[in-house]
Amino acid sequence: MNFNFDEVIQRRGTSSIKWDCMEQFLTVSGHDLIPMWVSDYDFRAPPTVLHALQERVEHGIFGYSERNQEYYDAFINWYQNKHKIAIERQSIATIQGVLPGIALILQTITDVDDGVVLQTPGYGAFANIVNLNQRQVIGNRLVQTKKGYQMDFDHLESCLHAGAKAVILCNPHNPLGRIWQLEELERVALLCERFNAWLISDEIWGDLCLPGQQYISALSLDERFHQRLIVATSSSKTFGLSSLRISNFVIANSQIREQFTRQMSALGLDVYNALAMHAATTAYQTGEPWLAELMEYLQANIDYLQQHLATYLPHIHFHPPQAGYLVWLDCRALNLSDEQLQQRFIDCGIVPSMGNTFIEGGSGFVRLNLGCPKATLDVACQRLTHALSIK
Ligand SMILES: Cc1ncc(COP(=O)(O)O)c(C=O)c1O
């Protein structure tokens, strides 16, 4: 191991939402809680990125800054080398975060009251964005099978037939960790084509494939689908840079891309954070060895939890994720209400994301973030044994 993911670093007192804002966001309080909710890591960003940031800070001047060619080249090369996907410079729009970009693209391609399909259980912030922009959330339930969750294409077809204007895919999927296969993406794209709907593929988790897995970007779909396709990516989730705020929207349709960037200017969002760009550029250029080791580490954490459950809590299950560091724990065998389940976790000192906040289909489940040092996970596992035993 060249990188130290074992170090337990104090994050309390850094204005971290995950560590410092449990009371504000979840009305949960107590000391010694292990937060396993918000999906960011408890690891430092890659040393090369920290070094680049330190040098930039040393320079000391942080006047207005613009994205430069080096940033675009770094992103394009990353996608070419890591994912074998060619991205054209002119199709890239950048914005200060994936969620703001999804909100802006919805404002660009849909109207008030239009239906937007979200696959559920799914990332709750998607539903908030759709609702707050006065569009309608249409849930397309993923079906749980022995092999994991599968898409329900018949239901998706009925949503689009009923007039939904856009589908937001989470690829790979949060909270399930599923990597969608090309045939699945094709079926969704075909349905969108047939019903003239837009496909927005949020691929923020795409770089975080676990060892032996490869994610398939919607950008690998046939060119003919690209005029109605928007793909969102970011280095933030990959390299632990979430608060720096920079993301990429690949929009082949020039008319939509121009509307999107015009709207950003209308909001005064056309100036960029110098530190964010410098960090993201360096991460794309130099971060691969760090990421490769991290994914091994995260896989070991997932295996460790799975082993722990099999030994001490055989009634609690999860389908091993293919990407990411989140596990979707099925706690239904405990026969508890969501309030009781949450209380069990809090009483034993763990703060999960409750399954019922994932739009629909999540009651009786919790999502746990395993992006932490092994020592933290070890304590969490001991606590889980108490929280989740059948009493
Ligand atoms: C699927 C998905 N999209 C977007 C985000 C947030 O992206 P950003 O911080 O760039 O707005 C997250 C964060 O967890 C996520 O899981």
Short mmCIF file of C-alpha atoms and ligand atoms in Angstrom, two decimals:
data_model
loop_
_atom_site.label_atom_id
_atom_site.label_comp_id
_atom_site.label_asym_id
_atom_site.label_seq_id
_atom_site.Cartn_x
_atom_site.Cartn_y
_atom_site.Cartn_z
CA MET A 1 0.00 0.00 0.00
CA ASN A 2 1.40 3.39 -0.99
CA PHE A 3 -1.42 5.45 0.50
CA ASN A 4 -2.62 5.48 4.07
CA PHE A 5 -6.37 4.97 4.29
CA ASP A 6 -6.12 3.57 7.82
CA GLU A 7 -5.52 6.89 9.53
CA VAL A 8 -8.52 8.04 11.56
CA ILE A 9 -8.76 11.78 10.96
CA GLN A 10 -10.86 14.02 13.18
CA ARG A 11 -13.50 15.71 11.00
CA ARG A 12 -15.60 17.16 13.81
CA GLY A 13 -15.31 20.92 13.90
CA THR A 14 -14.65 21.27 10.15
CA SER A 15 -18.26 22.23 9.23
CA SER A 16 -18.63 18.77 7.69
CA ILE A 17 -22.32 18.08 7.01
CA LYS A 18 -21.75 14.41 7.79
CA TRP A 19 -19.98 14.96 11.14
CA ASP A 20 -21.14 18.36 12.36
CA CYS A 21 -24.70 18.76 11.10
CA MET A 22 -26.56 15.62 12.22
CA GLU A 23 -28.76 17.66 14.52
CA GLN A 24 -29.51 20.30 11.88
CA PHE A 25 -30.36 17.87 9.08
CA LEU A 26 -31.58 14.75 10.90
CA THR A 27 -32.54 16.06 14.34
CA VAL A 28 -30.24 13.44 15.72
CA SER A 29 -27.96 14.26 18.60
CA GLY A 30 -25.62 12.46 20.91
CA HIS A 31 -21.94 12.18 21.46
CA ASP A 32 -19.75 9.49 19.97
CA LEU A 33 -22.07 8.85 17.03
CA ILE A 34 -20.45 7.30 13.95
CA PRO A 35 -21.99 9.07 10.96
CA MET A 36 -22.51 6.69 8.04
CA TRP A 37 -25.02 8.81 6.16
CA VAL A 38 -23.79 11.58 3.76
CA SER A 39 -21.75 10.00 0.96
CA ASP A 40 -18.31 11.46 1.31
CA TYR A 41 -15.11 9.78 2.52
CA ASP A 42 -13.28 10.12 5.79
CA PHE A 43 -9.98 9.97 3.85
CA ARG A 44 -7.70 12.77 2.73
CA ALA A 45 -7.72 13.61 -0.97
CA PRO A 46 -4.77 12.24 -3.01
CA PRO A 47 -1.38 13.63 -1.88
CA THR A 48 -0.68 15.02 -5.37
CA VAL A 49 -3.90 17.05 -5.14
CA LEU A 50 -3.08 18.32 -1.66
CA HIS A 51 0.37 19.34 -2.83
CA ALA A 52 -1.04 21.18 -5.87
CA LEU A 53 -3.54 22.99 -3.65
CA GLN A 54 -0.83 23.95 -1.18
CA GLU A 55 1.26 25.43 -3.98
CA ARG A 56 -1.72 27.34 -5.32
CA VAL A 57 -2.51 28.67 -1.84
CA GLU A 58 1.15 29.71 -1.46
CA HIS A 59 0.73 31.83 -4.57
CA GLY A 60 -1.80 33.73 -2.52
CA ILE A 61 -3.95 35.49 -5.13
CA PHE A 62 -7.49 34.26 -5.75
CA GLY A 63 -8.94 36.75 -8.19
CA TYR A 64 -11.59 35.82 -10.76
CA SER A 65 -10.64 32.74 -12.70
CA GLU A 66 -11.83 30.84 -15.73
CA ARG A 67 -11.56 27.19 -16.76
CA ASN A 68 -8.47 26.60 -18.84
CA GLN A 69 -7.54 24.18 -21.61
CA GLU A 70 -5.54 22.10 -19.13
CA TYR A 71 -8.71 21.36 -17.17
CA TYR A 72 -10.61 20.19 -20.25
CA ASP A 73 -7.65 18.14 -21.50
CA ALA A 74 -7.30 16.47 -18.10
CA PHE A 75 -10.99 15.51 -18.03
CA ILE A 76 -11.03 14.32 -21.67
CA ASN A 77 -7.86 12.25 -21.17
CA TRP A 78 -9.24 10.73 -17.98
CA TYR A 79 -12.35 9.53 -19.79
CA GLN A 80 -10.32 8.28 -22.75
CA ASN A 81 -7.78 6.39 -20.65
CA LYS A 82 -9.98 5.11 -17.87
CA HIS A 83 -13.29 4.54 -19.59
CA LYS A 84 -12.27 4.35 -23.29
CA ILE A 85 -14.78 7.07 -24.09
CA ALA A 86 -13.93 9.92 -26.45
CA ILE A 87 -15.50 13.22 -25.38
CA GLU A 88 -15.39 16.24 -27.66
CA ARG A 89 -14.28 19.48 -26.06
CA GLN A 90 -17.16 21.47 -27.46
CA SER A 91 -19.78 19.15 -25.94
CA ILE A 92 -18.62 19.87 -22.35
CA ALA A 93 -20.36 22.41 -20.15
CA THR A 94 -19.10 22.80 -16.59
CA ILE A 95 -21.07 23.91 -13.56
CA GLN A 96 -20.53 24.15 -9.81
CA GLY A 97 -21.90 20.71 -8.93
CA VAL A 98 -23.94 17.88 -10.42
CA LEU A 99 -27.16 18.74 -8.59
CA PRO A 100 -27.16 22.40 -9.69
CA GLY A 101 -26.50 21.15 -13.22
CA ILE A 102 -29.42 18.72 -13.08
CA ALA A 103 -31.68 21.50 -11.82
CA LEU A 104 -30.55 23.80 -14.63
CA ILE A 105 -30.92 21.16 -17.31
CA LEU A 106 -34.44 20.37 -16.08
CA GLN A 107 -35.27 24.06 -16.36
CA THR A 108 -33.84 23.99 -19.88
CA ILE A 109 -35.54 20.90 -21.30
CA THR A 110 -38.80 20.61 -19.35
CA ASP A 111 -41.67 22.88 -18.33
CA VAL A 112 -43.42 23.44 -15.03
CA ASP A 113 -45.63 20.43 -14.16
CA ASP A 114 -43.83 18.08 -16.60
CA GLY A 115 -43.24 14.55 -15.34
CA VAL A 116 -39.68 13.42 -14.64
CA VAL A 117 -39.03 9.70 -14.12
CA LEU A 118 -36.76 8.64 -11.27
CA GLN A 119 -35.84 5.02 -10.65
CA THR A 120 -36.57 4.06 -7.08
CA PRO A 121 -35.36 3.47 -4.49
CA GLY A 122 -33.20 6.37 -5.60
CA TYR A 123 -31.17 9.35 -4.49
CA GLY A 124 -33.56 11.59 -2.56
CA ALA A 125 -31.95 14.84 -3.73
CA PHE A 126 -33.17 14.09 -7.27
CA ALA A 127 -36.77 14.17 -6.02
CA ASN A 128 -36.14 17.40 -4.10
CA ILE A 129 -34.71 19.07 -7.20
CA VAL A 130 -37.62 17.92 -9.37
CA ASN A 131 -40.20 19.06 -6.79
CA LEU A 132 -38.54 22.37 -5.99
CA ASN A 133 -38.47 23.15 -9.69
CA GLN A 134 -42.21 22.45 -9.82
CA ARG A 135 -41.92 19.34 -11.97
CA GLN A 136 -43.62 16.06 -11.04
CA VAL A 137 -41.68 13.08 -9.71
CA ILE A 138 -42.74 9.84 -11.39
CA GLY A 139 -41.31 6.80 -9.62
CA ASN A 140 -40.18 3.83 -11.69
CA ARG A 141 -39.64 1.08 -9.12
CA LEU A 142 -36.61 -1.15 -9.50
CA VAL A 143 -37.55 -4.76 -8.94
CA GLN A 144 -35.69 -6.77 -6.34
CA THR A 145 -34.68 -10.22 -7.58
CA LYS A 146 -32.29 -12.87 -6.28
CA LYS A 147 -29.62 -11.42 -8.58
CA GLY A 148 -30.15 -7.86 -7.40
CA TYR A 149 -32.33 -5.00 -8.55
CA GLN A 150 -33.55 -4.90 -12.16
CA MET A 151 -35.24 -2.16 -14.18
CA ASP A 152 -38.96 -2.41 -14.86
CA PHE A 153 -39.10 -1.48 -18.55
CA ASP A 154 -42.85 -2.07 -18.91
CA HIS A 155 -43.55 0.42 -16.17
CA LEU A 156 -41.00 2.86 -17.60
CA GLU A 157 -42.78 2.60 -20.93
CA SER A 158 -46.11 3.38 -19.29
CA CYS A 159 -44.59 6.46 -17.56
CA LEU A 160 -43.29 7.77 -20.87
CA HIS A 161 -46.49 6.85 -22.69
CA ALA A 162 -48.36 8.91 -20.08
CA GLY A 163 -46.25 11.93 -21.08
CA ALA A 164 -43.16 12.10 -18.84
CA LYS A 165 -40.60 14.40 -20.47
CA ALA A 166 -37.35 13.19 -18.97
CA VAL A 167 -35.74 10.22 -17.24
CA ILE A 168 -32.95 10.71 -14.70
CA LEU A 169 -30.77 7.61 -14.49
CA CYS A 170 -28.25 7.13 -11.76
CA ASN A 171 -25.45 5.22 -13.47
CA PRO A 172 -24.01 3.52 -11.39
CA HIS A 173 -26.96 3.65 -9.07
CA ASN A 174 -27.10 5.32 -5.65
CA PRO A 175 -28.06 3.67 -3.25
CA LEU A 176 -27.90 0.21 -4.85
CA GLY A 177 -24.38 0.27 -6.31
CA ARG A 178 -25.67 -1.35 -9.53
CA ILE A 179 -23.73 -0.79 -12.74
CA TRP A 180 -26.24 -0.74 -15.60
CA GLN A 181 -25.39 -2.93 -18.57
CA LEU A 182 -25.28 -1.62 -22.13
CA GLU A 183 -28.47 -3.53 -23.05
CA GLU A 184 -30.28 -1.89 -20.15
CA LEU A 185 -29.08 1.58 -21.16
CA GLU A 186 -30.11 0.84 -24.74
CA ARG A 187 -33.60 -0.15 -23.73
CA VAL A 188 -34.02 3.06 -21.73
CA ALA A 189 -32.62 5.14 -24.62
CA LEU A 190 -34.93 3.42 -27.11
CA LEU A 191 -37.93 4.18 -24.96
CA CYS A 192 -36.84 7.82 -24.59
CA GLU A 193 -36.40 8.02 -28.36
CA ARG A 194 -39.82 6.49 -29.00
CA PHE A 195 -41.59 8.91 -26.68
CA ASN A 196 -39.43 11.96 -27.39
CA ALA A 197 -38.18 12.16 -23.81
CA TRP A 198 -34.77 13.33 -22.57
CA LEU A 199 -32.31 11.00 -20.91
CA ILE A 200 -30.19 12.50 -18.13
CA SER A 201 -27.53 10.07 -16.93
CA ASP A 202 -25.89 11.07 -13.65
CA GLU A 203 -22.53 9.27 -13.72
CA ILE A 204 -20.93 10.85 -10.67
CA TRP A 205 -20.27 7.32 -9.30
CA GLY A 206 -18.80 6.05 -12.59
CA ASP A 207 -15.13 6.29 -11.58
CA LEU A 208 -15.76 4.32 -8.39
CA CYS A 209 -16.05 0.83 -9.86
CA LEU A 210 -15.00 -1.88 -7.46
CA PRO A 211 -12.13 -4.19 -8.52
CA GLY A 212 -13.00 -6.23 -11.61
CA GLN A 213 -16.00 -4.05 -12.53
CA GLN A 214 -16.33 -1.59 -15.40
CA TYR A 215 -19.06 1.00 -15.64
CA ILE A 216 -20.72 1.68 -18.93
CA SER A 217 -21.32 5.31 -19.65
CA ALA A 218 -24.47 6.30 -21.52
CA LEU A 219 -21.96 8.03 -23.81
CA SER A 220 -21.23 4.54 -25.21
CA LEU A 221 -24.74 4.47 -26.67
CA ASP A 222 -25.10 4.78 -30.41
CA GLU A 223 -24.60 8.36 -31.69
CA ARG A 224 -28.20 8.56 -32.75
CA PHE A 225 -29.28 8.75 -29.10
CA HIS A 226 -26.88 11.59 -28.22
CA GLN A 227 -29.08 14.48 -29.28
CA ARG A 228 -31.48 13.68 -26.42
CA LEU A 229 -28.81 12.63 -23.93
CA ILE A 230 -27.15 14.59 -21.13
CA VAL A 231 -24.38 12.98 -19.08
CA ALA A 232 -23.17 14.43 -15.78
CA THR A 233 -19.79 13.55 -14.25
CA SER A 234 -17.46 15.00 -11.65
CA SER A 235 -14.11 14.42 -10.00
CA SER A 236 -15.66 15.39 -6.66
CA LYS A 237 -17.05 12.03 -5.52
CA THR A 238 -14.07 10.17 -6.98
CA PHE A 239 -11.34 12.10 -5.19
CA GLY A 240 -13.10 13.36 -2.07
CA LEU A 241 -13.44 16.97 -3.29
CA SER A 242 -17.20 17.45 -2.92
CA SER A 243 -17.19 20.88 -1.31
CA LEU A 244 -14.93 22.38 -3.98
CA ARG A 245 -17.81 22.26 -6.52
CA ILE A 246 -17.02 21.55 -10.13
CA SER A 247 -18.76 19.10 -12.46
CA ASN A 248 -18.99 18.36 -16.17
CA PHE A 249 -22.13 18.07 -18.27
CA VAL A 250 -21.63 16.41 -21.63
CA ILE A 251 -24.34 17.78 -23.90
CA ALA A 252 -23.96 16.88 -27.58
CA ASN A 253 -27.07 18.86 -28.56
CA SER A 254 -25.61 22.31 -29.25
CA GLN A 255 -28.91 24.16 -28.88
CA ILE A 256 -29.51 22.73 -25.40
CA ARG A 257 -25.90 23.25 -24.39
CA GLU A 258 -26.07 26.90 -25.41
CA GLN A 259 -29.31 27.39 -23.49
CA PHE A 260 -27.72 25.73 -20.48
CA THR A 261 -24.64 27.99 -20.53
CA ARG A 262 -26.74 31.09 -21.23
CA GLN A 263 -28.84 30.27 -18.19
CA MET A 264 -25.66 29.94 -16.12
CA SER A 265 -24.62 33.41 -17.23
CA ALA A 266 -28.11 34.66 -16.37
CA LEU A 267 -27.49 33.42 -12.84
CA GLY A 268 -23.99 34.88 -12.69
CA LEU A 269 -22.51 31.40 -12.46
CA ASP A 270 -19.82 31.88 -15.09
CA VAL A 271 -16.87 32.46 -12.77
CA TYR A 272 -15.00 29.45 -11.41
CA ASN A 273 -13.32 28.59 -8.17
CA ALA A 274 -9.57 28.56 -8.81
CA LEU A 275 -8.89 25.94 -6.14
CA ALA A 276 -11.62 23.64 -7.46
CA MET A 277 -10.24 23.72 -10.98
CA HIS A 278 -6.66 23.22 -9.87
CA ALA A 279 -7.64 20.30 -7.62
CA ALA A 280 -9.81 18.65 -10.27
CA THR A 281 -7.17 19.07 -13.00
CA THR A 282 -4.47 17.54 -10.81
CA ALA A 283 -6.76 14.74 -9.67
CA TYR A 284 -7.58 13.74 -13.25
CA GLN A 285 -3.92 13.97 -14.25
CA THR A 286 -2.36 12.11 -11.33
CA GLY A 287 -5.05 10.45 -9.20
CA GLU A 288 -5.36 7.01 -10.79
CA PRO A 289 -2.86 5.11 -8.55
CA TRP A 290 -4.53 6.54 -5.44
CA LEU A 291 -7.98 5.64 -6.74
CA ALA A 292 -6.95 2.08 -7.65
CA GLU A 293 -5.68 1.49 -4.11
CA LEU A 294 -8.70 3.14 -2.57
CA MET A 295 -11.08 0.87 -4.47
CA GLU A 296 -9.22 -2.18 -3.10
CA TYR A 297 -9.57 -0.72 0.38
CA LEU A 298 -13.28 -0.05 -0.07
CA GLN A 299 -13.83 -3.56 -1.42
CA ALA A 300 -12.15 -4.93 1.71
CA ASN A 301 -14.51 -2.82 3.85
CA ILE A 302 -17.54 -4.16 1.97
CA ASP A 303 -16.26 -7.76 2.32
CA TYR A 304 -15.62 -7.20 6.01
CA LEU A 305 -19.17 -6.01 6.65
CA GLN A 306 -20.59 -8.87 4.62
CA GLN A 307 -18.56 -11.38 6.62
CA HIS A 308 -19.63 -9.74 9.86
CA LEU A 309 -23.31 -9.95 8.92
CA ALA A 310 -23.00 -13.58 7.81
CA THR A 311 -21.42 -14.49 11.17
CA TYR A 312 -23.44 -12.42 13.64
CA LEU A 313 -26.51 -11.10 11.87
CA PRO A 314 -27.52 -13.63 9.20
CA HIS A 315 -31.01 -12.12 8.96
CA ILE A 316 -29.58 -8.82 7.58
CA HIS A 317 -28.60 -8.81 3.90
CA PHE A 318 -27.27 -6.67 1.09
CA HIS A 319 -26.48 -7.30 -2.57
CA PRO A 320 -22.76 -6.52 -2.87
CA PRO A 321 -22.41 -3.23 -4.75
CA GLN A 322 -20.52 -3.18 -8.07
CA ALA A 323 -19.54 0.45 -7.65
CA GLY A 324 -19.20 2.92 -4.81
CA TYR A 325 -18.88 2.44 -1.08
CA LEU A 326 -22.54 2.44 -0.06
CA VAL A 327 -24.43 -0.66 1.04
CA TRP A 328 -28.18 -0.98 1.00
CA LEU A 329 -29.00 -3.08 4.06
CA ASP A 330 -32.22 -5.01 4.08
CA CYS A 331 -33.36 -4.91 7.72
CA ARG A 332 -36.93 -6.03 7.11
CA ALA A 333 -36.43 -9.26 9.05
CA LEU A 334 -36.46 -7.16 12.24
CA ASN A 335 -40.10 -6.20 11.63
CA LEU A 336 -39.58 -2.67 12.92
CA SER A 337 -41.11 0.58 11.75
CA ASP A 338 -38.65 3.00 10.16
CA GLU A 339 -38.75 5.14 13.31
CA GLN A 340 -37.95 2.14 15.50
CA LEU A 341 -35.20 1.04 13.13
CA GLN A 342 -33.62 4.49 13.16
CA GLN A 343 -33.81 4.58 16.96
CA ARG A 344 -32.04 1.22 17.17
CA PHE A 345 -29.17 2.60 15.08
CA ILE A 346 -28.94 5.85 17.02
CA ASP A 347 -29.12 4.08 20.38
CA CYS A 348 -26.11 1.98 19.45
CA GLY A 349 -24.19 4.97 18.08
CA ILE A 350 -24.52 4.74 14.28
CA VAL A 351 -26.19 7.28 12.02
CA PRO A 352 -27.38 5.68 8.76
CA SER A 353 -29.34 7.15 5.86
CA MET A 354 -32.82 5.79 6.36
CA GLY A 355 -34.17 3.82 3.40
CA ASN A 356 -37.49 5.65 3.43
CA THR A 357 -35.71 8.86 2.35
CA PHE A 358 -34.86 7.25 -1.02
CA ILE A 359 -38.11 8.38 -2.71
CA GLU A 360 -40.01 5.05 -2.55
CA GLY A 361 -39.36 1.37 -1.96
CA GLY A 362 -36.88 1.93 0.86
CA SER A 363 -38.92 1.25 3.98
CA GLY A 364 -37.16 -1.31 6.19
CA PHE A 365 -33.77 -0.59 4.56
CA VAL A 366 -30.88 1.65 5.53
CA ARG A 367 -27.94 2.88 3.46
CA LEU A 368 -24.54 2.76 5.12
CA ASN A 369 -21.47 4.63 3.91
CA LEU A 370 -18.33 2.46 4.23
CA GLY A 371 -15.93 5.17 3.06
CA CYS A 372 -14.09 5.17 6.36
CA PRO A 373 -10.93 3.69 7.88
CA LYS A 374 -11.07 0.05 8.84
CA ALA A 375 -10.81 0.92 12.56
CA THR A 376 -14.01 3.01 12.32
CA LEU A 377 -15.78 0.23 10.47
CA ASP A 378 -14.66 -2.25 13.08
CA VAL A 379 -16.31 -0.25 15.88
CA ALA A 380 -19.39 0.27 13.68
CA CYS A 381 -19.68 -3.49 13.13
CA GLN A 382 -19.56 -4.18 16.86
CA ARG A 383 -22.32 -1.62 17.35
CA LEU A 384 -24.36 -3.12 14.52
CA THR A 385 -24.36 -6.46 16.27
CA HIS A 386 -26.31 -4.83 19.11
CA ALA A 387 -28.52 -2.67 16.91
CA LEU A 388 -29.65 -5.38 14.56
CA SER A 389 -29.94 -8.52 16.64
CA ILE A 390 -33.41 -10.05 16.90
CA LYS A 391 -34.57 -9.28 20.43
C1 LIG B 1 -26.11 10.33 -7.68
C2 LIG B 1 -25.57 11.60 -7.12
N1 LIG B 1 -25.63 12.71 -7.85
C3 LIG B 1 -25.15 13.89 -7.39
C4 LIG B 1 -24.62 13.98 -6.12
C5 LIG B 1 -24.15 15.30 -5.61
O1 LIG B 1 -23.35 15.93 -6.57
P1 LIG B 1 -22.82 17.41 -6.34
O2 LIG B 1 -22.23 17.47 -4.98
O3 LIG B 1 -21.78 17.59 -7.43
O4 LIG B 1 -23.99 18.32 -6.53
C6 LIG B 1 -24.54 12.83 -5.33
C7 LIG B 1 -23.98 12.90 -3.96
O5 LIG B 1 -24.08 12.01 -3.19
C8 LIG B 1 -25.04 11.62 -5.84
O6 LIG B 1 -25.00 10.49 -5.11
#
